[in-house]
Coordinates of C-alpha atoms and ligand atoms in Angstrom, one line a residue:
Chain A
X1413 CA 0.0 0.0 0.0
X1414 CA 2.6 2.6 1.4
X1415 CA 5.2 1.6 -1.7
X1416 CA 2.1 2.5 -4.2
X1417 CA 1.6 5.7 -2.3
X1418 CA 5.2 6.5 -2.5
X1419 CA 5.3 5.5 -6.9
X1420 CA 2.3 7.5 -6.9
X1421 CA 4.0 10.5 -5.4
X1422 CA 7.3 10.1 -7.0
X1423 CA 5.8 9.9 -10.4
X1424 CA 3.4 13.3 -9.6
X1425 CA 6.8 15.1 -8.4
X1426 CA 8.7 13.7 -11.3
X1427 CA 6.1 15.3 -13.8
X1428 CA 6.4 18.4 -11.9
X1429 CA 10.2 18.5 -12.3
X1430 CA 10.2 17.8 -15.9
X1431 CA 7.6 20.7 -17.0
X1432 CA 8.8 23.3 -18.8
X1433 CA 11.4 25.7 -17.2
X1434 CA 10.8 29.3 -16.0
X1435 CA 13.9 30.7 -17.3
X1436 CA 16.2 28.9 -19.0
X1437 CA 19.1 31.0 -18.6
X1438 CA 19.2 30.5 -14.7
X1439 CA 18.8 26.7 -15.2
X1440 CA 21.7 26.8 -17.0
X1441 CA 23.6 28.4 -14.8
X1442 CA 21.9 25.9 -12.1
X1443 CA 23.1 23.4 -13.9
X1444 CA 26.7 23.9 -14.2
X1445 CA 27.1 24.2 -10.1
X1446 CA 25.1 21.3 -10.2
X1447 CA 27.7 19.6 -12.2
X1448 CA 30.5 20.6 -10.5
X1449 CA 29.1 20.0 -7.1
X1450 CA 27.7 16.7 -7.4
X1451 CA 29.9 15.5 -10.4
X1452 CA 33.6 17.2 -10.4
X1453 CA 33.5 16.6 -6.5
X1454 CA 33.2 13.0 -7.2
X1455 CA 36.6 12.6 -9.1
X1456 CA 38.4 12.3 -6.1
X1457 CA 36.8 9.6 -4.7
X1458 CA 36.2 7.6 -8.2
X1459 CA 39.9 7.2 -9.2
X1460 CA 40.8 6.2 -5.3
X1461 CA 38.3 3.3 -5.0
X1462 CA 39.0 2.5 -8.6
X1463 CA 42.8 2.1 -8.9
X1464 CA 42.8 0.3 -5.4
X1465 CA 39.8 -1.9 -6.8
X1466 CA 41.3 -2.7 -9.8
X1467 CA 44.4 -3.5 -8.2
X1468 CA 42.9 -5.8 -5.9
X1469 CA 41.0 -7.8 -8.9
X1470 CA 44.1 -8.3 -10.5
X1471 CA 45.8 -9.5 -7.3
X1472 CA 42.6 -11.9 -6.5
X1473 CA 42.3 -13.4 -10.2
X1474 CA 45.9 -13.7 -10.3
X1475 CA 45.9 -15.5 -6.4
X1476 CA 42.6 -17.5 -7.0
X1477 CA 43.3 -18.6 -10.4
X1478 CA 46.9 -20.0 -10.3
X1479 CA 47.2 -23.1 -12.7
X1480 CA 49.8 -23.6 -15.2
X1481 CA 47.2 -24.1 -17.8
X1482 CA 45.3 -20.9 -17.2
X1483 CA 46.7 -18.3 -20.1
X1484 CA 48.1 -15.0 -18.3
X1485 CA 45.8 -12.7 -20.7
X1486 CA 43.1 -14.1 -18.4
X1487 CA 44.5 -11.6 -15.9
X1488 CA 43.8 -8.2 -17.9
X1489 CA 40.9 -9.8 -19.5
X1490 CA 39.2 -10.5 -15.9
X1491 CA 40.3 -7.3 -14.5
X1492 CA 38.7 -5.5 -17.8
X1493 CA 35.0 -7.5 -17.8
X1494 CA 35.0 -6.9 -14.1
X1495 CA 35.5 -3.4 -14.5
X1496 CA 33.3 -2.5 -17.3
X1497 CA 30.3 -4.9 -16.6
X1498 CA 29.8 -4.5 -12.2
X1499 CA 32.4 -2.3 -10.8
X1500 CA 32.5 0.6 -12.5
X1501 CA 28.9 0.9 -13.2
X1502 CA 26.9 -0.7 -10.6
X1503 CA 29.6 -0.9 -7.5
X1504 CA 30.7 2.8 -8.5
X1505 CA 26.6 4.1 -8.1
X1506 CA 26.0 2.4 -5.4
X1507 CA 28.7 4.1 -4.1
X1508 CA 28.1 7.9 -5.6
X1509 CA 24.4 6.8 -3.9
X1510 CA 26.0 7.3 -0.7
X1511 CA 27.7 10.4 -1.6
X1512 CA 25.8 11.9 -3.8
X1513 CA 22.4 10.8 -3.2
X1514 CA 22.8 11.6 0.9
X1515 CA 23.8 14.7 0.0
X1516 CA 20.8 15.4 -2.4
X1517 CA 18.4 14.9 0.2
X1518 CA 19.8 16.7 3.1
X1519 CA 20.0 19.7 1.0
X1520 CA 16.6 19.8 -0.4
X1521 CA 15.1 17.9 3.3
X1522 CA 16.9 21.4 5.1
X1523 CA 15.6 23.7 2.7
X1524 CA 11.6 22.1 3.0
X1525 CA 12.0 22.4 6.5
X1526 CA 13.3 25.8 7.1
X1527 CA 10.6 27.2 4.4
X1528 CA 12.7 27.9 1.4
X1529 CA 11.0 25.9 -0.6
X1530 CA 7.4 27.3 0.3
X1531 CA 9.0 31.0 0.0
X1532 CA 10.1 29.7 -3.5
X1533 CA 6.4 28.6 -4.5
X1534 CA 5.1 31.7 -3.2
X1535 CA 6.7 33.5 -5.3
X1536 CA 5.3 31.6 -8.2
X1537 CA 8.5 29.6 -9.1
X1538 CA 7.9 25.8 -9.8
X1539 CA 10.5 25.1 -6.6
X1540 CA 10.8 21.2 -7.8
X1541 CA 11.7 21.7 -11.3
X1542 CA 14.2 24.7 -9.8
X1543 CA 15.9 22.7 -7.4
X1544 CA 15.7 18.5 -8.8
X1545 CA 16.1 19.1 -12.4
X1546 CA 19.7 20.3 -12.8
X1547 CA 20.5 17.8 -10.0
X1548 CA 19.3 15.1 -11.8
X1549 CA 20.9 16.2 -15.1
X1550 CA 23.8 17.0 -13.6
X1551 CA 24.5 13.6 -12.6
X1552 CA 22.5 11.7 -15.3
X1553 CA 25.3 13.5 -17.3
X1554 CA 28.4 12.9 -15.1
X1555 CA 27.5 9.5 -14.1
X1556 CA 29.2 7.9 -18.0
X1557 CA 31.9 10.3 -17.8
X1558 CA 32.9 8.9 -14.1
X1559 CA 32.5 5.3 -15.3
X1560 CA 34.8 5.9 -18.0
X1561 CA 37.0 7.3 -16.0
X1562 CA 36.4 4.2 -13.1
X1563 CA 37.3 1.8 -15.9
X1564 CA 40.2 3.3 -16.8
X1565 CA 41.9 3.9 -13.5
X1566 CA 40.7 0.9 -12.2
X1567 CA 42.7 -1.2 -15.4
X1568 CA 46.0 1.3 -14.1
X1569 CA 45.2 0.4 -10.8
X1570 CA 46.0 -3.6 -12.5
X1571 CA 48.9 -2.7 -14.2
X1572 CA 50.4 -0.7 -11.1
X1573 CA 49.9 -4.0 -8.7
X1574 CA 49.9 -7.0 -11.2
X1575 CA 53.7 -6.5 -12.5
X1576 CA 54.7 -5.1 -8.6
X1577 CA 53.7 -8.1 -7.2
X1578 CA 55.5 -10.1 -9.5
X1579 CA 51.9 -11.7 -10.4
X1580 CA 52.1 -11.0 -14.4
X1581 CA 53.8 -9.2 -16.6
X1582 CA 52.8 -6.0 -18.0
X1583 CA 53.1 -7.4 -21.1
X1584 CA 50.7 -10.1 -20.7
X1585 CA 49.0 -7.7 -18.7
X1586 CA 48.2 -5.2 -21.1
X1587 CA 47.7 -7.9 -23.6
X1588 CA 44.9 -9.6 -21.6
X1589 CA 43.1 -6.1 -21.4
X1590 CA 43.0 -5.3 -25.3
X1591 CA 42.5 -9.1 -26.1
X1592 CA 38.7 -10.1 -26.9
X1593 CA 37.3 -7.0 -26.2
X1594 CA 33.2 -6.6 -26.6
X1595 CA 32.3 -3.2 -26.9
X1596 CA 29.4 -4.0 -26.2
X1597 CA 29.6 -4.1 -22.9
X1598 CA 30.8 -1.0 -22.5
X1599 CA 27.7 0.4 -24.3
X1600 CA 25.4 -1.6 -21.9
X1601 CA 27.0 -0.5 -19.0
X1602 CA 27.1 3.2 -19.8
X1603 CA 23.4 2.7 -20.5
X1604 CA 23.0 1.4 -17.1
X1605 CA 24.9 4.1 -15.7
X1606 CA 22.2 6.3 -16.6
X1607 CA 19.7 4.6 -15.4
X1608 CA 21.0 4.5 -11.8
X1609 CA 22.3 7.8 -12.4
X1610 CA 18.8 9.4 -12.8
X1611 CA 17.7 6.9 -9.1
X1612 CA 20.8 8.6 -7.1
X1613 CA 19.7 12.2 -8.3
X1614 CA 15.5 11.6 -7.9
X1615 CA 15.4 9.3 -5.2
X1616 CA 16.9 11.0 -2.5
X1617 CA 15.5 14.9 -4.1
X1618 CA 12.0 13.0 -3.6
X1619 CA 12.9 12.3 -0.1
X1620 CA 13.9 15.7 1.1
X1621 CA 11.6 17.5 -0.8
X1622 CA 8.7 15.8 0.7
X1623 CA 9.9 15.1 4.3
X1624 CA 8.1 16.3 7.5
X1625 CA 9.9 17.8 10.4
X1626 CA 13.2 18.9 11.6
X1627 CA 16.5 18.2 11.2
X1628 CA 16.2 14.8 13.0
X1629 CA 13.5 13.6 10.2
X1630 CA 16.2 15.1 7.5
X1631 CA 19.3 13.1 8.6
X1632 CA 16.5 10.1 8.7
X1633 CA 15.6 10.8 5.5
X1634 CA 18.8 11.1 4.3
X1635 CA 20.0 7.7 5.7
X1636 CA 16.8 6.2 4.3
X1637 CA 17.5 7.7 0.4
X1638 CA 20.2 5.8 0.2
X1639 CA 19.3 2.4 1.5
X1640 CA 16.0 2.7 -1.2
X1641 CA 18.2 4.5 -3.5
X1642 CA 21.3 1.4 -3.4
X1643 CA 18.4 -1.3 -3.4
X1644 CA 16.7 0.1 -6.6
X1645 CA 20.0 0.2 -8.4
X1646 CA 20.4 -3.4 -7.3
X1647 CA 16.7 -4.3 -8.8
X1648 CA 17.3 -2.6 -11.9
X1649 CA 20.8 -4.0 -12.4
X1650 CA 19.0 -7.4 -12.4
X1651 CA 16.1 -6.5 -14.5
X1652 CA 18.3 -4.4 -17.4
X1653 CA 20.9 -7.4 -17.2
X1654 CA 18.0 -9.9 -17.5
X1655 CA 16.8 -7.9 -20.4
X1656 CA 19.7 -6.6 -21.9
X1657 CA 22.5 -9.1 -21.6
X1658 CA 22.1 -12.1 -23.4
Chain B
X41 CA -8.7 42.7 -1.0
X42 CA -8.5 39.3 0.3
X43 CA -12.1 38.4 1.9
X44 CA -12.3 34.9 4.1
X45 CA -14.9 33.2 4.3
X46 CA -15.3 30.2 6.9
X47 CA -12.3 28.7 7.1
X48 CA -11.4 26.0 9.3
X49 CA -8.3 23.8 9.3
X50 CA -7.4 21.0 10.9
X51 CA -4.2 18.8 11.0
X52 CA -5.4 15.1 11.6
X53 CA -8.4 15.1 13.3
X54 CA -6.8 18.5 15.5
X55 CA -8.6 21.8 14.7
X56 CA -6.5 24.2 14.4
X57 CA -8.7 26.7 12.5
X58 CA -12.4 27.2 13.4
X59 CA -14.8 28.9 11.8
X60 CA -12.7 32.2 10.9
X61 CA -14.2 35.2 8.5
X62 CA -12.9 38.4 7.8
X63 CA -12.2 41.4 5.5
X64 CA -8.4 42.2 4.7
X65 CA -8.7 45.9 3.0
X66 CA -6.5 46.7 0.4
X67 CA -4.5 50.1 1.6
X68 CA -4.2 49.3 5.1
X69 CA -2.2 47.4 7.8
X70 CA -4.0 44.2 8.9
X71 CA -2.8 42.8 11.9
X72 CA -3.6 39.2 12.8
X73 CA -2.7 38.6 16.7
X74 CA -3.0 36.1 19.0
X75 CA -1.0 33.5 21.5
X76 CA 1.7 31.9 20.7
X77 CA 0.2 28.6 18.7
X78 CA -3.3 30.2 18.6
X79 CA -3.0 29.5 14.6
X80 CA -2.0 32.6 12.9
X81 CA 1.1 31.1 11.1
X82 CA -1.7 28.4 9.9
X83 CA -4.2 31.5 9.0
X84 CA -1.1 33.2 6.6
X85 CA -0.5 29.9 5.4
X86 CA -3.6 29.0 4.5
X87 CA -4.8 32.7 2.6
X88 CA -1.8 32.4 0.6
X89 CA -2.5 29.0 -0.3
X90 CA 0.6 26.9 1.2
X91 CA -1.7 24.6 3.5
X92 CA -5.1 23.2 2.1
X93 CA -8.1 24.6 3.7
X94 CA -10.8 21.8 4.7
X95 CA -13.7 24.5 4.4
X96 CA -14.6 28.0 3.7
X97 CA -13.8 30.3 0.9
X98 CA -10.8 32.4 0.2
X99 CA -11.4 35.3 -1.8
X100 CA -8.7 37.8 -3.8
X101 CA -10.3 41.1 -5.2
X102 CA -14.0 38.8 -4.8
X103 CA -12.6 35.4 -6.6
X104 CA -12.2 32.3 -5.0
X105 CA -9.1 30.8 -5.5
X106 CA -10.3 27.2 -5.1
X107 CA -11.2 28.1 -8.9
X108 CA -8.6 29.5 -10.1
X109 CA -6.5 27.6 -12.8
X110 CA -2.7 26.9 -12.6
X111 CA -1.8 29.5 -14.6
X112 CA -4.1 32.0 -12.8
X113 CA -2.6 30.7 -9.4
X114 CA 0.6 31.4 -10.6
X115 CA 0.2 34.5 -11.8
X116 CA -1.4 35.5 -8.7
X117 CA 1.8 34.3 -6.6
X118 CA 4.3 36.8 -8.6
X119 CA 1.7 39.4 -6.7
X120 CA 2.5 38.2 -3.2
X121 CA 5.3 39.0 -1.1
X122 CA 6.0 37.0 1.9
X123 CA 8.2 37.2 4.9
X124 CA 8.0 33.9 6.7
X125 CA 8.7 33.6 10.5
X126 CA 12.6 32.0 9.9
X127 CA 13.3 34.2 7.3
X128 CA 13.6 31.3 5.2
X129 CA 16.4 33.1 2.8
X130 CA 18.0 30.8 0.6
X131 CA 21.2 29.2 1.9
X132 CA 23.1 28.9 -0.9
X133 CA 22.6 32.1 -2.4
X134 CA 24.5 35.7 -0.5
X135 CA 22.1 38.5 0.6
X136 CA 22.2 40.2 -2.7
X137 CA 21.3 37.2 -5.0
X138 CA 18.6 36.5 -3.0
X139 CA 16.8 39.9 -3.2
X140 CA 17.9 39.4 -6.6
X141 CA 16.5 36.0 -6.9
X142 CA 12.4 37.1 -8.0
X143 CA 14.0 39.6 -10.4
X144 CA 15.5 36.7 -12.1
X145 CA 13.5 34.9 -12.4
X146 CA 10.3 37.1 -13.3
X147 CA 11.6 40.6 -14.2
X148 CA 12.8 41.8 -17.9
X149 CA 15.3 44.2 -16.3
X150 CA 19.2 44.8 -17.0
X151 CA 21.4 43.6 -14.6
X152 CA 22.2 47.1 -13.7
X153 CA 18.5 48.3 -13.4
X154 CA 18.6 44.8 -11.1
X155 CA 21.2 46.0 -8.7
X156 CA 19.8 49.3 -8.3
X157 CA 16.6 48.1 -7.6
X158 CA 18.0 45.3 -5.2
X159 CA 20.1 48.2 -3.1
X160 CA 17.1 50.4 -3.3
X161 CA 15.2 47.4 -1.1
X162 CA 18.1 46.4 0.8
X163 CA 18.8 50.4 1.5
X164 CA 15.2 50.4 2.6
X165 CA 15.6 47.8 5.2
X166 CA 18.2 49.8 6.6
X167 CA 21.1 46.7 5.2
X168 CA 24.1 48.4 3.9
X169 CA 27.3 46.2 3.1
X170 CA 26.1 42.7 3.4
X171 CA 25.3 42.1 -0.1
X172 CA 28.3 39.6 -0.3
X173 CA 27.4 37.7 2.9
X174 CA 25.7 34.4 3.1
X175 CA 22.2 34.0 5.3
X176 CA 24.6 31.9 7.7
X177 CA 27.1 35.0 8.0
X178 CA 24.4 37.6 9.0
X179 CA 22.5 38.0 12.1
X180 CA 18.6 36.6 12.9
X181 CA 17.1 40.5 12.6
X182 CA 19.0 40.7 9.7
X183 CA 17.8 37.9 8.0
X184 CA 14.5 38.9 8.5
X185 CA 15.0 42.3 7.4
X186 CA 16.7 40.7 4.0
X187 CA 13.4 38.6 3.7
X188 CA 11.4 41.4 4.1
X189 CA 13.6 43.3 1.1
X190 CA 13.1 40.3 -1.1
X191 CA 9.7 40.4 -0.3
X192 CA 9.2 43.9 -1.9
X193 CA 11.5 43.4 -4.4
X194 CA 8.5 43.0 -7.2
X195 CA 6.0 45.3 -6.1
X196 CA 3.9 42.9 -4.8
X197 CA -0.2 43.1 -4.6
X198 CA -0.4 41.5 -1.4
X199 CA 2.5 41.7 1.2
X200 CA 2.4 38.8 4.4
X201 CA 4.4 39.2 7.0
X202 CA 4.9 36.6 9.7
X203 CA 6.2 38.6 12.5
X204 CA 8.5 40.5 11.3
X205 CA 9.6 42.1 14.2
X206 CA 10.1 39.0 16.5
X207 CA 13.4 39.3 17.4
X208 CA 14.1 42.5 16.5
X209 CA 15.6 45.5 18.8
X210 CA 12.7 48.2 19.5
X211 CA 14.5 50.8 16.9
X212 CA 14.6 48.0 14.3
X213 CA 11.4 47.2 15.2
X214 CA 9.4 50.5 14.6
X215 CA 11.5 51.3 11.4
X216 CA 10.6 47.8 10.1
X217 CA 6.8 48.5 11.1
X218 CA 7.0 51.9 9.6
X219 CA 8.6 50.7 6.9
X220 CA 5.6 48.3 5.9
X221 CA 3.2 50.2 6.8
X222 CA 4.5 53.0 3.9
X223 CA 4.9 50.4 1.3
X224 CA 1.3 49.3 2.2
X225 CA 0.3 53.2 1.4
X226 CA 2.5 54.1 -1.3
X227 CA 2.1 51.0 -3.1
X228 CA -2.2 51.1 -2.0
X229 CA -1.7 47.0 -1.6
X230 CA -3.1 44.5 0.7
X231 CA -0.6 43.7 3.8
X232 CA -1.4 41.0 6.6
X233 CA 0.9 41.0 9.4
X234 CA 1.2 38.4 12.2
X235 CA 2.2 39.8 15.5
X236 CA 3.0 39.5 19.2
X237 CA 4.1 43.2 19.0
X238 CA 2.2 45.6 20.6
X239 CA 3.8 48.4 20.1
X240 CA 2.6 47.3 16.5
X241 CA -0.8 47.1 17.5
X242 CA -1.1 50.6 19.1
X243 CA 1.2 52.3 15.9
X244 CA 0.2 50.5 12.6
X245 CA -3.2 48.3 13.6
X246 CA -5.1 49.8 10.7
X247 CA -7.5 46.6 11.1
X248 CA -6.6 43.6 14.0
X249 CA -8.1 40.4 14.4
X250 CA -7.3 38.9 17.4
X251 CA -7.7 35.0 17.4
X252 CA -7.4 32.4 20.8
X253 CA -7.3 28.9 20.0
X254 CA -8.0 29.3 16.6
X255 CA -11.3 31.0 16.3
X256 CA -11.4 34.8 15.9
X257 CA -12.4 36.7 19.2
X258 CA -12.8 40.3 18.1
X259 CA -12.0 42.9 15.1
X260 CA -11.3 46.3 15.3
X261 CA -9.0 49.0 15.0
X262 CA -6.0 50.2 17.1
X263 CA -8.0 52.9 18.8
X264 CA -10.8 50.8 19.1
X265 CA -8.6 48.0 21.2
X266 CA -8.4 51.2 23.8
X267 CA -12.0 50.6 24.7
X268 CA -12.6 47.1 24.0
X269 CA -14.7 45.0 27.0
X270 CA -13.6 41.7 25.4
X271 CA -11.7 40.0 28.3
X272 CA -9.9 37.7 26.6
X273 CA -8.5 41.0 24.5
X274 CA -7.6 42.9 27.3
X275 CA -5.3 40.0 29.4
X276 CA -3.8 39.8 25.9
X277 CA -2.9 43.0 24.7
X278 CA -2.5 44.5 28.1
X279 CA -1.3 41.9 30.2
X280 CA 2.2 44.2 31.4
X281 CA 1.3 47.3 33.8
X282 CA 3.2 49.1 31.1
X283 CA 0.7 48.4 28.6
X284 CA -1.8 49.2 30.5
X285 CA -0.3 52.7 31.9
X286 CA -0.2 53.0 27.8
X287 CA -4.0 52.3 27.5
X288 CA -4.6 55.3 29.9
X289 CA -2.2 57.3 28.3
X290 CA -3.5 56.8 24.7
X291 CA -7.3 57.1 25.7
X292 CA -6.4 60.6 27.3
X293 CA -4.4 61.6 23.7
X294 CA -7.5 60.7 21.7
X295 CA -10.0 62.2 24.1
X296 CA -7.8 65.9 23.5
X297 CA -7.3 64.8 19.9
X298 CA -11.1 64.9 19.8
X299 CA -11.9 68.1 21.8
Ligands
ATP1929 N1 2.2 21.0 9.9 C1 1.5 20.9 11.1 N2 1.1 19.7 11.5 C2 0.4 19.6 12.6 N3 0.1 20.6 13.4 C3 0.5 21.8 13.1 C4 1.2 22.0 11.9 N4 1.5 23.4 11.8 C5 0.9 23.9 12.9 N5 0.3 23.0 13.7 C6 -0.4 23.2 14.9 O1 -1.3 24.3 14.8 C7 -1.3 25.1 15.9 C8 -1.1 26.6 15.5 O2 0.2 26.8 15.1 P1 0.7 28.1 14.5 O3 2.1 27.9 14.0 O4 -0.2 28.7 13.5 O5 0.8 29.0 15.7 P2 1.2 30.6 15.8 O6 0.0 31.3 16.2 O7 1.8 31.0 14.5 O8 2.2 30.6 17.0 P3 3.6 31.5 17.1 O9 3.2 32.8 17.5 O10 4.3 30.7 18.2 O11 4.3 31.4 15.8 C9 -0.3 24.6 16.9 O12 -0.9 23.9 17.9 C10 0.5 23.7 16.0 O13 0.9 22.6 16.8
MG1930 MG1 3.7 31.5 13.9

């Protein structure tokens, strides 16, 4: 009952944020602190988890896998898939779902409760379009670019630990990661990207912007945007695999 | 004009609102007063359309809004200028871009006609040199005195005020008052204020309904609240010995006023 109530309510706030904007010119500008906030921010963070990730894949592969018969390319090849189809795009969002998504909804839960968002209606402005739509472009938009850049790290993160620990060459280890590559992959996983990029930014915004309360109830809600927010990514990473991945 | 009609709100089951009609004339300074939690923040609300009434009418210039269409909503929102009880400046935003902010996003101005017109306001509210700050970075009476500049900013038809004086010092105070009570005349628009202020009541109470537990106890003027018998009123309004040594006071002005 509550979870159609909640769908219901999401969807109505959804078509509110996606009707046509006031004033383009400030959503712009919106926009681009949007992106730096919620996107450039996240750089930091992306290439740290991803070279050490990727490191550790190539040590476990390498540790897990060892028999004479097993060709070294698996290595770079294993680091690659794992990389491109799970880390990078579902591990990665889970993980800007904590960042970003928390943050999301504390900002927009603090501004409901101190009246800045009823000030902004008064005044006639459409406050959820104002407020969720550049967020949610923002980091539909960023959310490919740092899973590009996830990948790549992550396979330097390989060829930084593989060779040190004596493990494989970086011969064979750059030859595993160019050999049977499916571009594919990447294209599905970029697509999926989107998908949970568009949950991180909407979730959480439809968390804060309808919660009830004080700044207890916000740093509830904000705890409780990213638990929905990382099990929906989950769900959908089944479903679009399920669909898509064959 | 904004005409009630009726109203009464509750939240679950709670009435908070009962029964309430009144006239707000355009022109003059209507005060709404009452205890702390008697409803008045839930009245403002409610006339300006934040909070969804559960009966009664709510009428602008003679229309109910309940009829209005979205567009004719929102065009009736770029009229109204608010001042809620925290302020509620945006965070993100300094002191100037949020005067600024209803200019952007309504007004075809230049930028330049923009920052004269968002001094002009911020001069008016007696706020020089914080145009760079941050809501965080000023102090409360400042904030509210920032609010109330963004709430002029457009010219607005209707001007509501949720005590804008709370938490002010008594200069600030009566130049704030002053203040909106001019606008209110220059500008010959419709102004609701909540209060606890008294000194508000005796200077500016062009019209004052007084509501206890959220039904409306009397109406009148601020001479008339000299003279009233309602007892409710008068431990209200004149519960400090000062106050009431005022009373005397004003009653004897008014009596030589008259003579
Ligand atoms: N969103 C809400 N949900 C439930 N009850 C509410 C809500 N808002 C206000 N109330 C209740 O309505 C009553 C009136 O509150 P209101 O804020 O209007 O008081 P007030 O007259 O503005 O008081 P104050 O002078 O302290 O600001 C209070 O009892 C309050 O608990
Ligand atoms: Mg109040």
């Amino acid at each position: 009952m509550k979870f159609f109530f909640h769908l219901g309510q999401y969807m109505l706030l959804m078509k509110k944020v996606f009707s046509k904007p006031e004033k383009g010119r400030i959503y712009w500008r919106q926009l681009l602190v949007e992106i730096e906030k919620l996107g450039i921010d996240s750089i930091g963070i992306v290439v740290i988890i991803s070279v050490f990730m990727g490191g550790i894949i190539t040590l476990q592969l390498t540790y897990n896998l060892t028999n004479p018969f097993m060709p070294s390319y698996l290595i770079g090849l294993g680091n690659r898939d794992t990389l491109i189809l799970e880390f990078s795009s579902t591990v990665l969002s889970l993980m800007l779902a904590g960042k970003v998504g928390a943050n999301i909804a504390t900002e927009i839960g603090s501004m409901r409760i101190t009246e800045q968002i009823d000030s902004m209606e008064i005044m006639g402005v459409n406050s959820a379009s104002f407020l969720i739509l550049p967020k949610i472009i923002a980091v539909v938009f960023v959310s490919p670019m740092l899973f590009i850049l996830s990948i790549a790290t992550g396979l330097v993160g390989g060829l930084i630990t593989g060779p040190m620990a004596g493990v494989v060459t970086t011969a064979q280890y750059l030859n595993g990661v160019t050999y049977a590559f499916v571009p594919y992959y990447v294209t599905f996983s970029g697509l999926k990207t989107l998908v949970f990029g568009f949950l991180i930014a909407s979730v959480p915004a439809y968390k804060g912007y309808y919660v009830d309360g004080g700044a207890l109830e916000v740093g509830k809600v904000s705890t409780q945007s990213v638990v929905t927010t990382s099990i929906l990514i989950l769900f959908f990473d089944l479903i679009l695999t399920q669909i898509f991945f064959k | 004009m904004i005409e009630i009609k009726n109203l009464c709100k509750s939240f679950e089951e709670r009435p908070v609102l009962k029964d309430i009609s009144t006239k707000f004339e355009k022109g003059k300074t209507n005060l709404i007063i009452g205890q702390s939690g008697s409803g008045k923040t839930v009245l403002l609300k409610s006339i300006v359309g934040l909070l969804e009434i559960d009966e009664g009418e709510i009428l602008y210039n003679g229309e109910d809004v309940a009829h209005f269409s979205n567009k004719e909503r929102k065009s009736l929102r770029q009229d109204i200028g608010m001042v809620f009880q925290g302020g509620a400046l945006f965070d993100s935003l300094t002191v100037e871009e949020n005067v600024r902010f209803p200019l952007d996003m309504f007004s075809k101005q230049t930028e330049k006609e923009k920052l004269d017109r968002v001094n002009f306001c911020l001069e008016r509210v007696d706020i020089k040199g914080a145009n760079e700050l941050y809501p965080a970075e000023i102090s409360g009476g400042m904030r509210k005195r920032v609010a109330i500049a963004r709430a002029i900013v457009l010219n607005p038809k209707y001007l509501f005020c949720d005590e804008p004086n709370s938490g002010l010092d008594p200069m600030t105070s009566i130049l704030i008052d002053n203040l909106i009570n001019q606008i209110t005349r220059d500008l010959d628009i419709t102004t609701i204020i909540n209060t606890h202020d008294m000194n508000s009541v005796m200077e500016i109470g062009d019209n004052i309904l007084f509501i206890s537990h959220g039904e409306k106890w009397w109406e009148g003027n601020k001479n008339e609240i000299l003279y009233t018998s309602n007892e409710k009123l008068n431990d209200f309004v004149f519960a400090s010995p000062l106050y009431r040594e005022m009373r005397t006071l004003k009653k004897q002005e008014l009596k030589d006023e008259q003579s």
